[in-house]
mmCIF file of C-alpha atoms and ligand atoms in Angstrom:
data_model
loop_
_atom_site.group_PDB
_atom_site.id
_atom_site.type_symbol
_atom_site.label_atom_id
_atom_site.label_comp_id
_atom_site.label_asym_id
_atom_site.label_seq_id
_atom_site.Cartn_x
_atom_site.Cartn_y
_atom_site.Cartn_z
ATOM 1 C CA MET A 1 120.162 160.879 116.143
ATOM 2 C CA THR A 2 120.858 163.671 113.682
ATOM 3 C CA LEU A 3 123.975 163.665 111.601
ATOM 4 C CA LEU A 4 125.804 166.919 111.282
ATOM 5 C CA PRO A 5 126.011 167.977 107.653
ATOM 6 C CA LEU A 6 129.329 167.049 106.064
ATOM 7 C CA GLN A 7 129.262 169.683 103.364
ATOM 8 C CA ARG A 8 130.898 173.043 103.772
ATOM 9 C CA ARG A 9 132.532 172.332 107.064
ATOM 10 C CA ARG A 10 136.242 172.878 106.869
ATOM 11 C CA PRO A 11 137.740 170.668 107.859
ATOM 12 C CA LEU A 12 135.435 167.840 108.834
ATOM 13 C CA THR A 13 137.138 166.504 111.880
ATOM 14 C CA ARG A 14 136.177 163.827 114.285
ATOM 15 C CA ALA A 15 134.562 166.573 116.341
ATOM 16 C CA ASP A 16 131.820 166.889 113.709
ATOM 17 C CA VAL A 17 130.620 163.339 114.201
ATOM 18 C CA THR A 18 130.371 161.138 117.187
ATOM 19 C CA GLU A 19 133.265 158.845 117.868
ATOM 20 C CA ALA A 20 130.943 155.868 117.479
ATOM 21 C CA GLU A 21 129.966 157.054 113.998
ATOM 22 C CA TRP A 22 133.517 157.755 112.877
ATOM 23 C CA PHE A 23 134.640 154.271 113.858
ATOM 24 C CA ASP A 24 131.571 152.629 112.275
ATOM 25 C CA TRP A 25 132.641 151.364 108.867
ATOM 26 C CA ARG A 26 129.091 151.480 107.527
ATOM 27 C CA TRP A 27 128.899 155.159 108.502
ATOM 28 C CA GLN A 28 132.174 155.723 106.639
ATOM 29 C CA LEU A 29 130.817 154.048 103.491
ATOM 30 C CA ARG A 30 127.484 155.883 103.665
ATOM 31 C CA HIS A 31 129.298 159.205 103.979
ATOM 32 C CA ARG A 32 131.765 158.778 101.159
ATOM 33 C CA LEU A 33 132.829 162.100 99.634
ATOM 34 C CA GLU A 34 132.096 162.249 95.922
ATOM 35 C CA THR A 35 131.601 165.841 94.823
ATOM 36 C CA VAL A 36 133.542 169.091 94.721
ATOM 37 C CA SER A 37 131.621 170.433 97.689
ATOM 38 C CA ASP A 38 132.169 167.211 99.655
ATOM 39 C CA LEU A 39 135.914 167.439 99.033
ATOM 40 C CA ALA A 40 135.999 171.171 99.695
ATOM 41 C CA ALA A 41 135.030 170.360 103.267
ATOM 42 C CA PHE A 42 138.452 168.757 103.661
ATOM 43 C CA VAL A 43 140.852 170.508 101.324
ATOM 44 C CA THR A 44 141.327 173.749 99.462
ATOM 45 C CA LEU A 45 140.884 172.408 95.948
ATOM 46 C CA SER A 46 143.453 173.644 93.450
ATOM 47 C CA GLU A 47 142.397 174.912 90.045
ATOM 48 C CA GLU A 48 143.762 171.678 88.474
ATOM 49 C CA GLU A 49 141.733 169.563 90.873
ATOM 50 C CA ARG A 50 138.556 171.543 90.211
ATOM 51 C CA ARG A 51 139.033 171.097 86.484
ATOM 52 C CA GLY A 52 139.778 167.424 87.066
ATOM 53 C CA MET A 53 136.567 166.931 88.995
ATOM 54 C CA GLN A 54 134.659 168.578 86.187
ATOM 55 C CA ALA A 55 136.375 166.671 83.377
ATOM 56 C CA ALA A 56 136.847 163.228 84.854
ATOM 57 C CA SER A 57 134.378 162.573 87.625
ATOM 58 C CA LYS A 58 131.708 161.606 85.095
ATOM 59 C CA LEU A 59 134.062 159.232 83.265
ATOM 60 C CA PHE A 60 135.464 157.395 86.265
ATOM 61 C CA ARG A 61 133.957 157.300 89.685
ATOM 62 C CA VAL A 62 135.298 159.556 92.428
ATOM 63 C CA GLY A 63 134.808 158.662 96.060
ATOM 64 C CA THR A 64 136.630 158.451 99.347
ATOM 65 C CA THR A 65 135.792 157.558 102.893
ATOM 66 C CA PRO A 66 135.905 160.487 105.339
ATOM 67 C CA TYR A 67 138.645 158.554 107.154
ATOM 68 C CA TYR A 68 140.935 158.517 104.103
ATOM 69 C CA ALA A 69 140.003 162.104 103.210
ATOM 70 C CA ALA A 70 141.029 163.194 106.698
ATOM 71 C CA LEU A 71 144.578 162.094 105.841
ATOM 72 C CA MET A 72 144.747 164.651 103.030
ATOM 73 C CA ASP A 73 146.966 167.683 103.375
ATOM 74 C CA PRO A 74 144.356 170.470 103.233
ATOM 75 C CA GLU A 75 146.592 172.923 101.381
ATOM 76 C CA ASN A 76 149.120 170.933 99.343
ATOM 77 C CA ARG A 77 147.820 169.459 96.091
ATOM 78 C CA HIS A 78 150.886 167.207 95.835
ATOM 79 C CA CYS A 79 149.701 165.282 98.887
ATOM 80 C CA PRO A 80 149.901 161.559 98.016
ATOM 81 C CA ILE A 81 146.418 160.921 99.414
ATOM 82 C CA ARG A 82 144.909 163.731 97.327
ATOM 83 C CA MET A 83 146.682 162.487 94.205
ATOM 84 C CA GLN A 84 145.168 159.024 94.630
ATOM 85 C CA VAL A 85 141.605 160.291 95.113
ATOM 86 C CA ILE A 86 141.071 163.614 93.288
ATOM 87 C CA PRO A 87 141.270 163.422 89.484
ATOM 88 C CA LEU A 88 143.178 165.861 87.310
ATOM 89 C CA ALA A 89 141.891 166.930 83.907
ATOM 90 C CA GLN A 90 144.472 164.690 82.158
ATOM 91 C CA GLU A 91 142.371 161.733 83.290
ATOM 92 C CA ALA A 92 139.906 162.549 80.546
ATOM 93 C CA SER A 93 142.474 162.026 77.778
ATOM 94 C CA VAL A 94 143.593 158.702 76.347
ATOM 95 C CA SER A 95 147.315 158.386 75.677
ATOM 96 C CA ARG A 96 149.339 156.167 73.363
ATOM 97 C CA GLY A 97 149.339 152.535 74.472
ATOM 98 C CA GLU A 98 146.482 152.891 76.944
ATOM 99 C CA TYR A 99 143.567 150.479 77.122
ATOM 100 C CA VAL A 100 140.150 150.324 78.754
ATOM 101 C CA ASP A 101 140.964 146.747 79.831
ATOM 102 C CA PRO A 102 144.784 146.838 80.049
ATOM 103 C CA LEU A 103 145.254 143.260 81.248
ATOM 104 C CA GLY A 104 142.824 141.741 78.759
ATOM 105 C CA GLU A 105 140.815 140.352 81.660
ATOM 106 C CA ASP A 106 137.506 140.412 79.820
ATOM 107 C CA GLY A 107 138.941 137.977 77.267
ATOM 108 C CA LEU A 108 140.159 135.567 79.951
ATOM 109 C CA SER A 109 136.799 135.025 81.569
ATOM 110 C CA PRO A 110 135.542 131.456 81.109
ATOM 111 C CA ALA A 111 132.714 131.998 83.616
ATOM 112 C CA PRO A 112 130.978 135.011 85.161
ATOM 113 C CA SER A 113 133.258 136.943 87.545
ATOM 114 C CA ILE A 114 136.220 134.633 86.863
ATOM 115 C CA VAL A 115 139.540 135.686 85.331
ATOM 116 C CA HIS A 116 141.665 132.643 84.522
ATOM 117 C CA ARG A 117 145.123 133.660 83.307
ATOM 118 C CA TYR A 118 147.495 131.159 84.960
ATOM 119 C CA PRO A 119 146.978 127.384 85.030
ATOM 120 C CA ASP A 120 146.787 127.002 88.816
ATOM 121 C CA ARG A 121 144.934 130.077 90.060
ATOM 122 C CA VAL A 122 141.970 132.319 89.314
ATOM 123 C CA LEU A 123 140.629 135.719 90.221
ATOM 124 C CA LEU A 124 137.074 135.807 91.525
ATOM 125 C CA LEU A 125 135.627 139.311 91.164
ATOM 126 C CA ALA A 126 133.035 139.333 93.918
ATOM 127 C CA LEU A 127 131.622 142.859 93.649
ATOM 128 C CA ASP A 128 132.273 146.184 91.986
ATOM 129 C CA ARG A 129 132.307 148.466 95.033
ATOM 130 C CA CYS A 130 135.355 149.975 96.753
ATOM 131 C CA ALA A 131 135.748 152.141 99.844
ATOM 132 C CA VAL A 132 137.856 154.580 97.820
ATOM 133 C CA TYR A 133 138.042 154.901 94.031
ATOM 134 C CA CYS A 134 141.726 155.123 93.104
ATOM 135 C CA ARG A 135 142.788 157.363 90.224
ATOM 136 C CA HIS A 136 145.054 154.542 89.026
ATOM 137 C CA CYS A 137 142.440 151.759 89.151
ATOM 138 C CA ASN A 138 143.064 149.197 86.425
ATOM 139 C CA ARG A 139 139.493 147.889 86.676
ATOM 140 C CA ARG A 140 137.846 151.279 86.394
ATOM 141 C CA ARG A 141 135.898 149.992 83.384
ATOM 142 C CA MET A 142 133.764 147.936 85.734
ATOM 143 C CA VAL A 143 134.355 149.132 89.287
ATOM 144 C CA GLY A 144 131.873 151.526 90.866
ATOM 145 C CA GLN A 145 129.173 151.028 88.244
ATOM 146 C CA ASP A 146 126.285 150.059 90.455
ATOM 147 C CA ASP A 147 127.870 149.018 93.742
ATOM 148 C CA GLY A 148 126.528 145.536 93.165
ATOM 149 C CA VAL A 149 127.579 142.275 94.686
ATOM 150 C CA ILE A 150 127.860 139.379 92.275
ATOM 151 C CA SER A 151 124.455 137.704 91.973
ATOM 152 C CA ARG A 152 123.911 134.322 93.526
ATOM 153 C CA ILE A 153 123.384 132.826 90.063
ATOM 154 C CA ASP A 154 126.681 134.242 88.761
ATOM 155 C CA LEU A 155 128.512 133.137 91.881
ATOM 156 C CA GLU A 156 127.131 129.615 91.480
ATOM 157 C CA ALA A 157 128.383 129.593 87.877
ATOM 158 C CA ALA A 158 131.800 130.866 89.014
ATOM 159 C CA LEU A 159 131.989 128.221 91.751
ATOM 160 C CA ASP A 160 130.946 125.558 89.256
ATOM 161 C CA TYR A 161 133.848 126.563 87.034
ATOM 162 C CA ILE A 162 136.274 126.264 89.972
ATOM 163 C CA ARG A 163 134.730 122.906 90.960
ATOM 164 C CA ARG A 164 135.142 121.390 87.521
ATOM 165 C CA THR A 165 138.681 122.783 87.027
ATOM 166 C CA PRO A 166 140.894 120.747 89.367
ATOM 167 C CA GLN A 167 144.080 122.557 88.262
ATOM 168 C CA ILE A 168 142.882 125.556 90.331
ATOM 169 C CA ARG A 169 144.824 125.528 93.594
ATOM 170 C CA ASP A 170 144.351 129.120 94.675
ATOM 171 C CA VAL A 171 141.365 131.473 94.427
ATOM 172 C CA LEU A 172 142.029 135.186 94.732
ATOM 173 C CA ILE A 173 138.873 137.012 95.788
ATOM 174 C CA SER A 174 138.974 140.582 94.568
ATOM 175 C CA GLY A 175 136.664 143.033 92.849
ATOM 176 C CA GLY A 176 135.911 145.794 93.894
ATOM 177 C CA ASP A 177 136.870 145.383 97.492
ATOM 178 C CA PRO A 178 135.584 142.161 99.094
ATOM 179 C CA LEU A 179 136.009 143.493 102.634
ATOM 180 C CA THR A 180 133.341 146.132 101.995
ATOM 181 C CA LEU A 181 130.789 143.299 101.870
ATOM 182 C CA LEU A 182 128.710 142.515 104.913
ATOM 183 C CA THR A 183 130.399 139.765 106.886
ATOM 184 C CA GLU A 184 127.600 137.251 106.138
ATOM 185 C CA LYS A 185 127.820 137.844 102.392
ATOM 186 C CA LEU A 186 131.591 137.545 102.421
ATOM 187 C CA GLU A 187 131.371 134.376 104.486
ATOM 188 C CA TRP A 188 128.952 132.884 101.989
ATOM 189 C CA ILE A 189 131.539 133.415 99.222
ATOM 190 C CA ILE A 190 134.579 132.295 101.220
ATOM 191 C CA SER A 191 132.901 129.217 102.656
ATOM 192 C CA SER A 192 131.677 128.188 99.197
ATOM 193 C CA VAL A 193 135.229 128.368 97.842
ATOM 194 C CA ARG A 194 136.650 126.649 100.905
ATOM 195 C CA ALA A 195 134.258 123.723 100.348
ATOM 196 C CA ILE A 196 136.017 122.892 97.059
ATOM 197 C CA ALA A 197 138.541 120.190 97.918
ATOM 198 C CA HIS A 198 141.222 120.973 95.317
ATOM 199 C CA VAL A 199 141.539 124.640 96.400
ATOM 200 C CA ASP A 200 144.657 124.740 98.597
ATOM 201 C CA PHE A 201 144.224 128.279 99.865
ATOM 202 C CA ILE A 202 142.227 131.464 99.483
ATOM 203 C CA ARG A 203 143.525 134.972 99.006
ATOM 204 C CA ILE A 204 141.716 138.275 99.399
ATOM 205 C CA GLY A 205 142.853 141.473 97.697
ATOM 206 C CA THR A 206 141.688 144.538 99.612
ATOM 207 C CA ARG A 207 142.437 148.188 100.250
ATOM 208 C CA VAL A 208 140.274 148.273 103.364
ATOM 209 C CA PRO A 209 143.199 148.364 105.864
ATOM 210 C CA VAL A 210 144.338 151.532 104.044
ATOM 211 C CA CYS A 211 141.032 153.323 103.391
ATOM 212 C CA LEU A 212 138.537 151.873 105.862
ATOM 213 C CA PRO A 213 140.571 150.297 108.664
ATOM 214 C CA MET A 214 137.662 150.336 111.146
ATOM 215 C CA ARG A 215 136.109 147.563 109.026
ATOM 216 C CA ILE A 216 138.696 145.159 110.461
ATOM 217 C CA ASP A 217 136.917 144.219 113.675
ATOM 218 C CA ALA A 218 136.659 141.211 115.941
ATOM 219 C CA GLU A 219 133.566 139.880 114.147
ATOM 220 C CA LEU A 220 135.286 139.923 110.748
ATOM 221 C CA CYS A 221 138.492 138.371 112.092
ATOM 222 C CA ALA A 222 136.564 135.623 113.880
ATOM 223 C CA MET A 223 134.828 134.774 110.612
ATOM 224 C CA LEU A 224 137.978 134.866 108.473
ATOM 225 C CA ARG A 225 140.024 132.671 110.754
ATOM 226 C CA LYS A 226 137.600 129.791 110.256
ATOM 227 C CA TYR A 227 138.725 129.469 106.641
ATOM 228 C CA HIS A 228 142.486 129.068 106.894
ATOM 229 C CA PRO A 229 144.754 128.896 104.998
ATOM 230 C CA LEU A 230 143.696 132.418 104.072
ATOM 231 C CA TYR A 231 146.062 135.138 102.908
ATOM 232 C CA ILE A 232 145.369 138.842 102.478
ATOM 233 C CA ASN A 233 147.163 141.214 100.142
ATOM 234 C CA THR A 234 146.574 144.869 100.759
ATOM 235 C CA HIS A 235 147.524 148.014 98.840
ATOM 236 C CA PHE A 236 149.515 150.699 100.672
ATOM 237 C CA ASN A 237 151.216 153.195 98.357
ATOM 238 C CA HIS A 238 152.711 155.782 100.704
ATOM 239 C CA PRO A 239 153.936 155.881 104.331
ATOM 240 C CA LYS A 240 151.361 158.615 105.071
ATOM 241 C CA GLU A 241 148.741 155.833 104.854
ATOM 242 C CA VAL A 242 150.329 153.922 107.724
ATOM 243 C CA THR A 243 148.279 155.403 110.553
ATOM 244 C CA VAL A 244 147.493 154.170 114.053
ATOM 245 C CA GLU A 245 144.177 152.848 112.678
ATOM 246 C CA ALA A 246 145.759 151.108 109.693
ATOM 247 C CA ARG A 247 148.303 149.536 111.970
ATOM 248 C CA ALA A 248 145.602 148.267 114.330
ATOM 249 C CA ALA A 249 143.750 146.770 111.350
ATOM 250 C CA CYS A 250 146.808 144.928 110.045
ATOM 251 C CA GLU A 251 147.762 143.680 113.488
ATOM 252 C CA GLN A 252 144.278 142.301 114.129
ATOM 253 C CA LEU A 253 144.390 140.409 110.838
ATOM 254 C CA ALA A 254 147.881 139.113 111.607
ATOM 255 C CA ASP A 255 146.721 138.081 115.078
ATOM 256 C CA ALA A 256 143.950 136.103 113.381
ATOM 257 C CA GLY A 257 146.726 134.095 111.741
ATOM 258 C CA ILE A 258 146.396 135.708 108.319
ATOM 259 C CA PRO A 259 149.700 136.270 106.523
ATOM 260 C CA LEU A 260 149.652 139.770 105.053
ATOM 261 C CA GLY A 261 151.293 140.991 101.861
ATOM 262 C CA ASN A 262 151.276 144.366 100.170
ATOM 263 C CA GLN A 263 150.959 145.340 96.535
ATOM 264 C CA THR A 264 152.152 148.862 95.756
ATOM 265 C CA VAL A 265 151.502 150.609 92.453
ATOM 266 C CA LEU A 266 154.241 152.983 91.313
ATOM 267 C CA LEU A 267 152.708 156.434 90.926
ATOM 268 C CA ARG A 268 154.585 159.442 89.617
ATOM 269 C CA GLY A 269 154.989 162.069 92.297
ATOM 270 C CA VAL A 270 153.378 159.828 94.920
ATOM 271 C CA ASN A 271 155.946 157.082 95.507
ATOM 272 C CA SER A 272 158.333 157.303 92.558
ATOM 273 C CA GLN A 273 161.441 157.699 94.718
ATOM 274 C CA ALA A 274 163.440 155.025 96.550
ATOM 275 C CA ARG A 275 163.160 156.960 99.817
ATOM 276 C CA THR A 276 159.366 156.752 99.734
ATOM 277 C CA ILE A 277 159.264 153.029 98.959
ATOM 278 C CA GLU A 278 161.951 152.258 101.530
ATOM 279 C CA THR A 279 160.126 154.179 104.278
ATOM 280 C CA LEU A 280 156.830 152.548 103.313
ATOM 281 C CA ASN A 281 158.245 149.034 103.262
ATOM 282 C CA ARG A 282 159.974 149.437 106.611
ATOM 283 C CA ALA A 283 156.689 150.697 108.087
ATOM 284 C CA LEU A 284 154.842 147.727 106.566
ATOM 285 C CA LEU A 285 157.241 145.203 108.096
ATOM 286 C CA ARG A 286 156.800 146.854 111.501
ATOM 287 C CA MET A 287 153.108 145.958 111.289
ATOM 288 C CA ARG A 288 153.725 142.439 109.960
ATOM 289 C CA VAL A 289 152.916 143.189 106.320
ATOM 290 C CA ARG A 290 155.409 141.765 103.844
ATOM 291 C CA PRO A 291 155.965 143.795 100.643
ATOM 292 C CA TYR A 292 154.952 141.446 97.796
ATOM 293 C CA TYR A 293 154.591 143.254 94.461
ATOM 294 C CA LEU A 294 155.689 146.661 93.225
ATOM 295 C CA PHE A 295 153.675 147.247 90.053
ATOM 296 C CA GLN A 296 154.644 149.327 87.094
ATOM 297 C CA GLY A 297 151.410 151.247 86.406
ATOM 298 C CA ASP A 298 149.074 149.345 84.092
ATOM 299 C CA PRO A 299 148.354 151.254 80.879
ATOM 300 C CA VAL A 300 144.735 151.977 81.747
ATOM 301 C CA THR A 301 142.999 154.915 80.062
ATOM 302 C CA GLY A 302 143.559 158.291 81.673
ATOM 303 C CA THR A 303 146.601 157.376 83.793
ATOM 304 C CA ASP A 304 149.505 158.600 81.642
ATOM 305 C CA HIS A 305 150.231 161.459 84.056
ATOM 306 C CA LEU A 306 150.370 159.061 87.002
ATOM 307 C CA ARG A 307 152.653 156.473 85.448
ATOM 308 C CA THR A 308 156.450 156.369 85.735
ATOM 309 C CA PRO A 309 159.102 155.455 83.169
ATOM 310 C CA VAL A 310 160.051 151.780 83.556
ATOM 311 C CA GLY A 311 163.577 152.906 84.463
ATOM 312 C CA ALA A 312 162.306 154.727 87.562
ATOM 313 C CA GLY A 313 161.043 151.487 89.103
ATOM 314 C CA ILE A 314 164.245 149.649 88.214
ATOM 315 C CA GLU A 315 166.298 152.419 89.837
ATOM 316 C CA ILE A 316 164.203 152.155 93.007
ATOM 317 C CA MET A 317 164.906 148.408 93.144
ATOM 318 C CA ASN A 318 168.595 149.101 92.545
ATOM 319 C CA GLN A 319 168.690 151.468 95.495
ATOM 320 C CA LEU A 320 166.752 149.144 97.794
ATOM 321 C CA ARG A 321 168.911 146.062 97.251
ATOM 322 C CA GLY A 322 171.572 145.769 99.913
ATOM 323 C CA ARG A 323 170.439 148.896 101.760
ATOM 324 C CA VAL A 324 167.365 147.171 103.161
ATOM 325 C CA THR A 325 166.634 143.593 104.118
ATOM 326 C CA GLY A 326 165.389 141.284 101.408
ATOM 327 C CA MET A 327 162.187 141.121 103.477
ATOM 328 C CA ALA A 328 161.508 144.734 102.404
ATOM 329 C CA ILE A 329 162.149 144.099 98.717
ATOM 330 C CA PRO A 330 159.063 143.331 96.615
ATOM 331 C CA HIS A 331 158.973 141.875 93.114
ATOM 332 C CA LEU A 332 158.896 144.658 90.539
ATOM 333 C CA VAL A 333 156.580 143.539 87.743
ATOM 334 C CA ILE A 334 154.869 144.723 84.605
ATOM 335 C CA ASP A 335 151.495 143.082 84.155
ATOM 336 C CA ALA A 336 151.621 142.389 80.428
ATOM 337 C CA PRO A 337 149.175 144.447 78.391
ATOM 338 C CA GLY A 338 146.703 142.185 76.639
ATOM 339 C CA GLY A 339 146.827 139.459 79.259
ATOM 340 C CA GLY A 340 150.325 137.937 79.240
ATOM 341 C CA GLY A 341 150.564 137.871 83.033
ATOM 342 C CA LYS A 342 153.081 139.419 85.398
ATOM 343 C CA ILE A 343 156.614 139.864 84.087
ATOM 344 C CA PRO A 344 159.424 140.518 86.602
ATOM 345 C CA ILE A 345 161.842 143.309 85.755
ATOM 346 C CA GLY A 346 164.738 144.769 87.688
ATOM 347 C CA PRO A 347 168.375 145.778 87.791
ATOM 348 C CA ASN A 348 170.862 143.524 86.073
ATOM 349 C CA TYR A 349 173.411 141.921 88.375
ATOM 350 C CA VAL A 350 174.924 139.499 85.864
ATOM 351 C CA LEU A 351 177.685 141.151 83.864
ATOM 352 C CA GLN A 352 178.877 138.079 82.010
ATOM 353 C CA SER A 353 178.752 134.296 82.154
ATOM 354 C CA GLY A 354 180.362 131.335 80.407
ATOM 355 C CA ASN A 355 182.929 128.570 80.837
ATOM 356 C CA GLY A 356 181.647 127.751 84.305
ATOM 357 C CA GLU A 357 182.093 131.300 85.598
ATOM 358 C CA TRP A 358 179.726 134.146 86.362
ATOM 359 C CA LEU A 359 180.814 137.734 86.596
ATOM 360 C CA LEU A 360 178.378 139.567 88.878
ATOM 361 C CA ARG A 361 178.112 142.940 90.534
ATOM 362 C CA ASN A 362 176.923 143.479 94.101
ATOM 363 C CA TYR A 363 174.811 146.359 95.399
ATOM 364 C CA GLU A 364 177.948 148.489 95.861
ATOM 365 C CA ASN A 365 178.898 147.855 92.222
ATOM 366 C CA LYS A 366 181.803 145.664 93.281
ATOM 367 C CA MET A 367 182.555 142.945 90.762
ATOM 368 C CA VAL A 368 182.386 139.368 91.968
ATOM 369 C CA ARG A 369 183.456 136.199 90.195
ATOM 370 C CA TYR A 370 181.569 133.001 91.000
ATOM 371 C CA VAL A 371 183.114 129.751 89.828
ATOM 372 C CA GLU A 372 180.611 126.956 89.331
ATOM 373 C CA PRO A 373 181.192 123.384 90.551
ATOM 374 C CA GLU A 374 182.235 120.672 88.131
ATOM 375 C CA GLU A 375 179.401 119.897 85.768
ATOM 376 C CA ARG A 376 177.263 117.132 87.301
ATOM 377 C CA ASP A 377 173.747 115.885 86.865
ATOM 378 C CA CYS A 378 171.140 117.588 89.106
ATOM 379 C CA SER A 379 168.488 114.906 89.445
ATOM 380 C CA CYS A 380 167.205 114.100 92.986
ATOM 381 C CA PRO A 381 167.375 110.302 93.282
ATOM 382 C CA TYR A 382 165.314 110.106 96.484
ATOM 383 C CA ASP A 383 162.436 111.903 94.805
ATOM 384 C CA GLU A 384 162.002 108.892 92.566
ATOM 385 C CA VAL A 385 160.898 107.134 95.758
ATOM 386 C CA TYR A 386 159.262 110.145 97.449
ATOM 387 C CA PHE A 387 156.950 110.991 94.590
ATOM 388 C CA ASN A 388 155.861 107.409 93.914
HETATM 389 C C1 PLP B 1 147.945 138.856 89.581
HETATM 390 C C2 PLP B 1 147.046 137.812 89.135
HETATM 391 C C3 PLP B 1 146.998 136.582 89.807
HETATM 392 C C4 PLP B 1 147.844 136.267 91.012
HETATM 393 O O1 PLP B 1 149.191 136.256 90.690
HETATM 394 P P1 PLP B 1 150.266 135.843 91.801
HETATM 395 O O2 PLP B 1 151.581 136.036 91.120
HETATM 396 O O3 PLP B 1 149.973 134.431 92.158
HETATM 397 O O4 PLP B 1 150.061 136.743 92.971
HETATM 398 C C5 PLP B 1 146.146 135.625 89.327
HETATM 399 N N1 PLP B 1 145.376 135.840 88.248
HETATM 400 C C6 PLP B 1 145.402 137.002 87.567
HETATM 401 C C7 PLP B 1 144.542 137.177 86.377
HETATM 402 C C8 PLP B 1 146.233 138.031 87.993
HETATM 403 O O5 PLP B 1 146.256 139.200 87.337
#
């Protein structure tokens, strides 16, 4: 079978490839678009984007699946898909307060591929490949280097660390994108973690439902469901990403009994308005994905132009509260530069407190007074029995 050339066809549509190819996730990964001429098959590149490709594509990897590229607006450079995939020249400059390793992960690594920040949970970085290389990636220092999966020796060392650290209750498999691994390789990792008795549950962080939804197939779901309790957090940033295919992917995972969460990164001009986040979160709930975190952009090198003022995120939260169900309201957090962990921020609803009274405001800015009960001790006497 001969593949039709991807370059210089505008636009590459499903008509250029067979349906079987388009819906084959390995085909999608093999045909990732990485160069100006690849991208020019899908969009009319603006001058800024051309300069960005020249200035930044050697510093930080560029790449997108044809599926995700097909969501791009061919003419409008402000398209949220384009802004997440195609670099601008500003990416090549380092701004005040930016770091190569913004979360200090390299310093929190007691074993290969492990990041241990909190007492009860670890990150396991299983590979450095993604389906799409995001312009806001906070692990761009390591992701996309050689498309490698963690070696068996390193994985054994990582598993050993988890085995001998009984405080670890939760292992978050990330990378890179774990769902771009072959099912057998992924199963080898998941089953090894599952075999550790003190691990209560496993989580996977993945952008595959957004960028490579055809990867979520019956074979993968049948494998994953053997290792419950298993949770998946995905990474939708804009309602334009919620396609028929993405929806089918999320629903298959949910049908396999996997609770789904979403982690959005605030990006200036992509989703920096309450309307965008509200529309996205409503769309996520319709496909059984619960908004989990809304991240202030990490100060990673070359992302100044994509980050928002902290106040913009707080204002979004202020506008969401009350207007939408609490189910659609994520935690707004700043992941502390240098490795302090996630810090919640948000609007202030407490105006004053003291003398057993709290003066609060509601979402309509109405003042409310809450009078506390008489001061009494809050111990739980039955727990003295229950926990013994
Ligand atoms: C975000 C993160 C986690 C998971 O945090 P949760 O609040 O449990 O989702 C764990 N380890 C590291 C290093 C992290 O950055």
